[in-house]
PDB file of C-alpha atoms in Angstrom:
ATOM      1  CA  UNK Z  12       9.732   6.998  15.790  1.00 84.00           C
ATOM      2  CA  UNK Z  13       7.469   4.820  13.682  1.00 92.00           C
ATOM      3  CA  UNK Z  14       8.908   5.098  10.246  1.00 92.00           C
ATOM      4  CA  UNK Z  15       6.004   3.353   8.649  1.00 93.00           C
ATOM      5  CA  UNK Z  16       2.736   1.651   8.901  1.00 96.00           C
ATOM      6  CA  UNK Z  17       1.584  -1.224   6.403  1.00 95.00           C
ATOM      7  CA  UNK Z  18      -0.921  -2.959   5.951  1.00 96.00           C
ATOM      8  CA  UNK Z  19      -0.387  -6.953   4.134  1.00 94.00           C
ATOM      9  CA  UNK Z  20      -2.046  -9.868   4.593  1.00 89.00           C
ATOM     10  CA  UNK Z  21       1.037 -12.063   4.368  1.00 83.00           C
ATOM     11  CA  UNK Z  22       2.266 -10.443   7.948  1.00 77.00           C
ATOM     12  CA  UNK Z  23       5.682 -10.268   8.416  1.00 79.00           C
ATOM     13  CA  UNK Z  24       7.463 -12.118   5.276  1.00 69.00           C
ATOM     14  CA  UNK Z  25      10.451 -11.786   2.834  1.00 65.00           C
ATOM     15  CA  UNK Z  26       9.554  -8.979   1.130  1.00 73.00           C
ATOM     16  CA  UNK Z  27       8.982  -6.392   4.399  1.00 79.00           C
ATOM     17  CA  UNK Z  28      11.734  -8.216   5.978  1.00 76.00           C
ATOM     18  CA  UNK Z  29      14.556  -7.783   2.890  1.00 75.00           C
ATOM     19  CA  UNK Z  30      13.216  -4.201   0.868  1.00 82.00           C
ATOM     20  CA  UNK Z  31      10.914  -2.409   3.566  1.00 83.00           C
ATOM     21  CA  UNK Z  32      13.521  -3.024   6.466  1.00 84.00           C
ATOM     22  CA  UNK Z  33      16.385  -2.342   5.194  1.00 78.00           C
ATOM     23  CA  UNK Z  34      14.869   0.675   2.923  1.00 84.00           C
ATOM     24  CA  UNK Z  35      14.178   2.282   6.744  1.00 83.00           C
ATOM     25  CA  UNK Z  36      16.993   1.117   8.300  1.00 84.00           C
ATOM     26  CA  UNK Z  37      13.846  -0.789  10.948  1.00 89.00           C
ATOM     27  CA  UNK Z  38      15.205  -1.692  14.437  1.00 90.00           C
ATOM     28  CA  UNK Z  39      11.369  -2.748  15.482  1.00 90.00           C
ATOM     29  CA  UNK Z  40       8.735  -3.867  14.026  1.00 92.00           C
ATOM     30  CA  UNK Z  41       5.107  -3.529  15.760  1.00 94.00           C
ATOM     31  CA  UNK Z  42       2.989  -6.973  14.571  1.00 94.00           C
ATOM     32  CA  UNK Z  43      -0.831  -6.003  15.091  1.00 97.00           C
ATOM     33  CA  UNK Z  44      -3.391  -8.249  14.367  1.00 96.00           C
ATOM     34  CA  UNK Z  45      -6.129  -9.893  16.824  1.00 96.00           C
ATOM     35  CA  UNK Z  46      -5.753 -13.220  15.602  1.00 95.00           C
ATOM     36  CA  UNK Z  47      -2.364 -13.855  15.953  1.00 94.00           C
ATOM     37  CA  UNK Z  48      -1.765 -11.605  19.240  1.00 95.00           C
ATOM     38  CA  UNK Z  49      -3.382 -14.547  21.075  1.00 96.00           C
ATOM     39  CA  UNK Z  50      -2.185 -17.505  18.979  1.00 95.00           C
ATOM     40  CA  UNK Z  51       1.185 -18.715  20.983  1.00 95.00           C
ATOM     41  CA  UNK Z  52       2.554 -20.394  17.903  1.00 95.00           C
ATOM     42  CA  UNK Z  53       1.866 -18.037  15.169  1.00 92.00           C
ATOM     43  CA  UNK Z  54       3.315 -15.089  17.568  1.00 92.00           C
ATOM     44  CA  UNK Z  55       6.867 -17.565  18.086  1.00 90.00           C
ATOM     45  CA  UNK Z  56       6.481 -18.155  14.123  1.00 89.00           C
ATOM     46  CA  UNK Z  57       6.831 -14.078  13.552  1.00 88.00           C
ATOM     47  CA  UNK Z  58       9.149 -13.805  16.107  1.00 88.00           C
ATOM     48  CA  UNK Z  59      11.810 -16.081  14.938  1.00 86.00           C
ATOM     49  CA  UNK Z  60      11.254 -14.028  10.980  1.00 83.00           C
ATOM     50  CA  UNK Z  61      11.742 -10.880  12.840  1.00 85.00           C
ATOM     51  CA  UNK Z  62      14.786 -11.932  15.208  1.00 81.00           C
ATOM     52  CA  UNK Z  63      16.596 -13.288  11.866  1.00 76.00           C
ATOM     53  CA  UNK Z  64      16.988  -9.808  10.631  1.00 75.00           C
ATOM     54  CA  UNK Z  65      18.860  -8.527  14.059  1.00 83.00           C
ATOM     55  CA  UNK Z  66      15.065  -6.825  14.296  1.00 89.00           C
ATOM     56  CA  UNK Z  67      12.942  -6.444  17.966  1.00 89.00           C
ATOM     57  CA  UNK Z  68       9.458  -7.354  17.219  1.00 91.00           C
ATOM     58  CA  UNK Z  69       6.253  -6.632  19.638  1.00 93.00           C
ATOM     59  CA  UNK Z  70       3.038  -8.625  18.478  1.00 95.00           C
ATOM     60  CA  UNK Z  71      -0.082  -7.016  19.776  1.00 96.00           C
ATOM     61  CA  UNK Z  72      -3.777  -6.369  19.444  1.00 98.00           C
ATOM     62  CA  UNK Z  73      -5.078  -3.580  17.992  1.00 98.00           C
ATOM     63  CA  UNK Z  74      -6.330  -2.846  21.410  1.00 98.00           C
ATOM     64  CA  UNK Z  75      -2.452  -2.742  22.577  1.00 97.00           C
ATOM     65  CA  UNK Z  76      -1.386  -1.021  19.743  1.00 97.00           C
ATOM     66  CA  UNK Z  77      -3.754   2.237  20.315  1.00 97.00           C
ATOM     67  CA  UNK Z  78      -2.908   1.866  24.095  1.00 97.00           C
ATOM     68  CA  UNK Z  79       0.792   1.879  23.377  1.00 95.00           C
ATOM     69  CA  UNK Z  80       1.262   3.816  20.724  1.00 94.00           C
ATOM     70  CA  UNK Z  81       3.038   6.620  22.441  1.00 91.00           C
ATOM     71  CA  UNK Z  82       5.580   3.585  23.499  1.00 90.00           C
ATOM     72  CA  UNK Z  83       5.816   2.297  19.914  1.00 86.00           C
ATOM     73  CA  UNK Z  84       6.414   6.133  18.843  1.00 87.00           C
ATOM     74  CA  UNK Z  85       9.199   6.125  21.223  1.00 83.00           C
ATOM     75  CA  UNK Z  86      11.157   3.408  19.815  1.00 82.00           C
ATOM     76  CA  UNK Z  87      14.571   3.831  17.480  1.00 79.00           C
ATOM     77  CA  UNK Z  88      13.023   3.002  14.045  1.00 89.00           C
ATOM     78  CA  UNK Z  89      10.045   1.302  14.116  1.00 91.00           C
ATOM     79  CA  UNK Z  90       7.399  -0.433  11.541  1.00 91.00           C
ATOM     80  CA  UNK Z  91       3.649  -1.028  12.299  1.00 95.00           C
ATOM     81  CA  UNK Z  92       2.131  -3.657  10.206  1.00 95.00           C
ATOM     82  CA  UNK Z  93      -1.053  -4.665  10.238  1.00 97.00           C
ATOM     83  CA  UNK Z  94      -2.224  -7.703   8.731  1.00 94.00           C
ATOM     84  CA  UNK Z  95      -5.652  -6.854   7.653  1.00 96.00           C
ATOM     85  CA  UNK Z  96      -7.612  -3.697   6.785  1.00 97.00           C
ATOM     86  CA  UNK Z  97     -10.156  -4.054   9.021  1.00 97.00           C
ATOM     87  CA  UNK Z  98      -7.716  -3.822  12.008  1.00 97.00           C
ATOM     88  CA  UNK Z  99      -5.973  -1.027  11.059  1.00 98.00           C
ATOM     89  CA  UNK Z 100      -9.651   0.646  10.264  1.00 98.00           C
ATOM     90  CA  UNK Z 101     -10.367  -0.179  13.808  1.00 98.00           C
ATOM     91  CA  UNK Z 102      -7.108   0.956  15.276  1.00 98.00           C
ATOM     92  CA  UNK Z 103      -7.911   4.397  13.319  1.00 98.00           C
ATOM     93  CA  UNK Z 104     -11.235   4.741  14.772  1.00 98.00           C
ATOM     94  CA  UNK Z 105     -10.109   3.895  18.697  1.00 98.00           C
ATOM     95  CA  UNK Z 106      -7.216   6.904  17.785  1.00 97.00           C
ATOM     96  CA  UNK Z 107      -4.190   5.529  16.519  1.00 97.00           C
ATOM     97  CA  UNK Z 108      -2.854   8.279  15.066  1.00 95.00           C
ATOM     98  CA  UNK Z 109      -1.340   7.893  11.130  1.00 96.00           C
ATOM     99  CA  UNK Z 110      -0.164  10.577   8.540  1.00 96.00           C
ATOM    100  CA  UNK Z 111       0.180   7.875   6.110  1.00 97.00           C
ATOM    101  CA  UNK Z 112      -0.281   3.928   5.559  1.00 98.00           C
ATOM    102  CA  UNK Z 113       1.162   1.617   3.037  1.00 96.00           C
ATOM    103  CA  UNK Z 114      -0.950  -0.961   1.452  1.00 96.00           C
ATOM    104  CA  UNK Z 115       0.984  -3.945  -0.021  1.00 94.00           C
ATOM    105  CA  UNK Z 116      -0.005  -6.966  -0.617  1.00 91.00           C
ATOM    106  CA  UNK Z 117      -3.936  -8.022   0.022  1.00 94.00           C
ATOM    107  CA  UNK Z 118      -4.688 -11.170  -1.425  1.00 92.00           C
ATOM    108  CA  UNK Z 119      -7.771 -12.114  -3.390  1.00 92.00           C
ATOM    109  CA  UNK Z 120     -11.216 -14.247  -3.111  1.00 93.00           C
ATOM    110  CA  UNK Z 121     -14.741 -14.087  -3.265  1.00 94.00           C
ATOM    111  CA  UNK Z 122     -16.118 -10.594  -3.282  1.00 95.00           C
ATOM    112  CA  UNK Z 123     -13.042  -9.171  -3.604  1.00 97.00           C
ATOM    113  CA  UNK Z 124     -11.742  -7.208  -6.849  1.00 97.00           C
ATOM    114  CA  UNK Z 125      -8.299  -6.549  -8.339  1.00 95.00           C
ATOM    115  CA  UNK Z 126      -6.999  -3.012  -7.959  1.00 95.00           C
ATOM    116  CA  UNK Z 127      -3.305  -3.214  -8.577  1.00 92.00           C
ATOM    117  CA  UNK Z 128      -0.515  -5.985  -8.874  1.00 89.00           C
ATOM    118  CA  UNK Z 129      -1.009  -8.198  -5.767  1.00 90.00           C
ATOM    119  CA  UNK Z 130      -3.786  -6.091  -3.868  1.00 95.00           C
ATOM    120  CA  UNK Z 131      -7.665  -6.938  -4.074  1.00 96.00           C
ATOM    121  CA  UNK Z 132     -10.048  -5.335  -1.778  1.00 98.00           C
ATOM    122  CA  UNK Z 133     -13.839  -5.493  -1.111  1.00 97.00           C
ATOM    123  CA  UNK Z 134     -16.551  -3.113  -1.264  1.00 97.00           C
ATOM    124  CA  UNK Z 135     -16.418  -2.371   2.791  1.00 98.00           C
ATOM    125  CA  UNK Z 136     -12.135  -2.175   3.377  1.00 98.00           C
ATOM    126  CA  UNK Z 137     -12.893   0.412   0.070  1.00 98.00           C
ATOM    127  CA  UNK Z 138     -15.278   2.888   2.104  1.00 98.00           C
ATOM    128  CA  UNK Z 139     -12.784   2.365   5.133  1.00 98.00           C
ATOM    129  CA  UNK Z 140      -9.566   3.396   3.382  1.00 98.00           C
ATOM    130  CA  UNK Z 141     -11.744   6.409   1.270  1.00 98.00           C
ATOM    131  CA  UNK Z 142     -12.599   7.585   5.365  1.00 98.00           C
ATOM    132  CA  UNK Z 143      -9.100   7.265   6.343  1.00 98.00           C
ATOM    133  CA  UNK Z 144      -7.995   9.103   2.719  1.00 98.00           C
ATOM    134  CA  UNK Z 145     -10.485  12.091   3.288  1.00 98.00           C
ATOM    135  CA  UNK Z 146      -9.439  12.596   6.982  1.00 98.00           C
ATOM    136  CA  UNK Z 147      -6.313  13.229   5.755  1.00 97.00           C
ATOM    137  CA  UNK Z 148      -4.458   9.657   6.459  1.00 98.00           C
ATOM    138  CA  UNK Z 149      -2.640   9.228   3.119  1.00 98.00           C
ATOM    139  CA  UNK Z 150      -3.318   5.875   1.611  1.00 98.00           C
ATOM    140  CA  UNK Z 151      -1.499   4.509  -0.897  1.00 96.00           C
ATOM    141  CA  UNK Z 152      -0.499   1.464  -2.746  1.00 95.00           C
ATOM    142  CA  UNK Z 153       3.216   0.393  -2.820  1.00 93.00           C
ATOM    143  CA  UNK Z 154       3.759  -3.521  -2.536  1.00 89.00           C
ATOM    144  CA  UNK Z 155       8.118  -3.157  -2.767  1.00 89.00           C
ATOM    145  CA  UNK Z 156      10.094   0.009  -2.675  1.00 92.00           C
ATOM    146  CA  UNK Z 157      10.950  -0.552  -6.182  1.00 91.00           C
ATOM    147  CA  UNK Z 158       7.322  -0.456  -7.429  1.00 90.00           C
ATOM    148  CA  UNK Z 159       5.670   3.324  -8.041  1.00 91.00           C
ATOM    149  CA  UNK Z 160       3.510   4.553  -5.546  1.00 94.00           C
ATOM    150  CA  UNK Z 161      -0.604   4.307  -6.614  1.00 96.00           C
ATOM    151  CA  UNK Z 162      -2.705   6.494  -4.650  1.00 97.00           C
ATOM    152  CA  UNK Z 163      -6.028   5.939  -2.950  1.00 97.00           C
ATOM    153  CA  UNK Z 164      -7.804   7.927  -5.986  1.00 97.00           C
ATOM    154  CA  UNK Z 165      -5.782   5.771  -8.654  1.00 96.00           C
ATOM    155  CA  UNK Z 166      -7.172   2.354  -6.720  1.00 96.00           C
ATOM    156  CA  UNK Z 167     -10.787   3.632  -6.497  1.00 96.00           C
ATOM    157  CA  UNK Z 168     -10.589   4.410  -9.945  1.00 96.00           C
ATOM    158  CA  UNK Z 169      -9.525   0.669 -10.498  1.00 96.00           C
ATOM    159  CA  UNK Z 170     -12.295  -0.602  -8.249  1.00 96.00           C
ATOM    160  CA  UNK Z 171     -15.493   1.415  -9.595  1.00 95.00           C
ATOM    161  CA  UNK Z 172     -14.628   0.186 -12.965  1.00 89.00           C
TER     162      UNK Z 172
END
């Protein structure tokens, strides 16, 4: 069962590995991003963070993921995390299917503006989350388990300003 899907552009790091795993008891965790699926070092680099935490890690495309997902579904407690919007935009529009995503941690730069502690977005991942939000994926903002939940409205609110 995938207990979760996140989206942060730090990957897989301290804080999903010591507050989101342990807050869902994670067996698996489900690495999707292009990039890294076909970058040999990066993928050992995850890997070794994942197997420290007793945790089974997969490290896919997104083109895997939506392929597999039935697979991943199967699994005894699993996380998806995505490390950038755009993939899991794409992985929503090829048919991975999502009730809900988590958006922690998106780091800033040009174009980009500050919505929340720790998250900046652009104009473009803005429209794709607000597609995702009115098609009934919930999106919210939630960069530890100790930190209130912000929804999607609460961010675009922060963004048109």
């Amino acid at each position: 069962m995938i207990d979760m899907i996140r989206v942060d552009s730090r990957g897989v790091h301290g804080q999903v590995m010591t507050q989101w795993v342990p807050k869902f008891n994670t067996k698996n965790i489900v690495f999707v991003d292009n990039k890294t699926s076909t970058d040999d070092f990066m993928s050992e680099v995850i890997k070794m963070a994942i197997a420290q935490r007793k945790v089974s890690g997969v490290i896919c495309s997104v083109d895997d993921a939506v392929k597999n997902q039935e697979k991943y579904s199967g699994l005894n407690s699993a996380m998806v995390v995505f490390q950038h919007i755009d993939n899991l935009y794409d992985a929503y529009k090829k048919g991975f299917k999502m009730s809900s995503v988590n958006i922690g941690t998106i780091g800033g730069g040009p174009g980009r503006k500050v919505v929340a502690p720790q998250v900046s977005l652009n104009s473009e991942e803005v429209s794709q989350l607000k597609e995702m939000n009115d098609n009934g994926v919930e999106v919210y903002f939630q960069t530890t388990p100790d930190y209130s939940k912000l929804s999607f409205a609460d961010i675009l609110a922060a963004f048109n300003k």
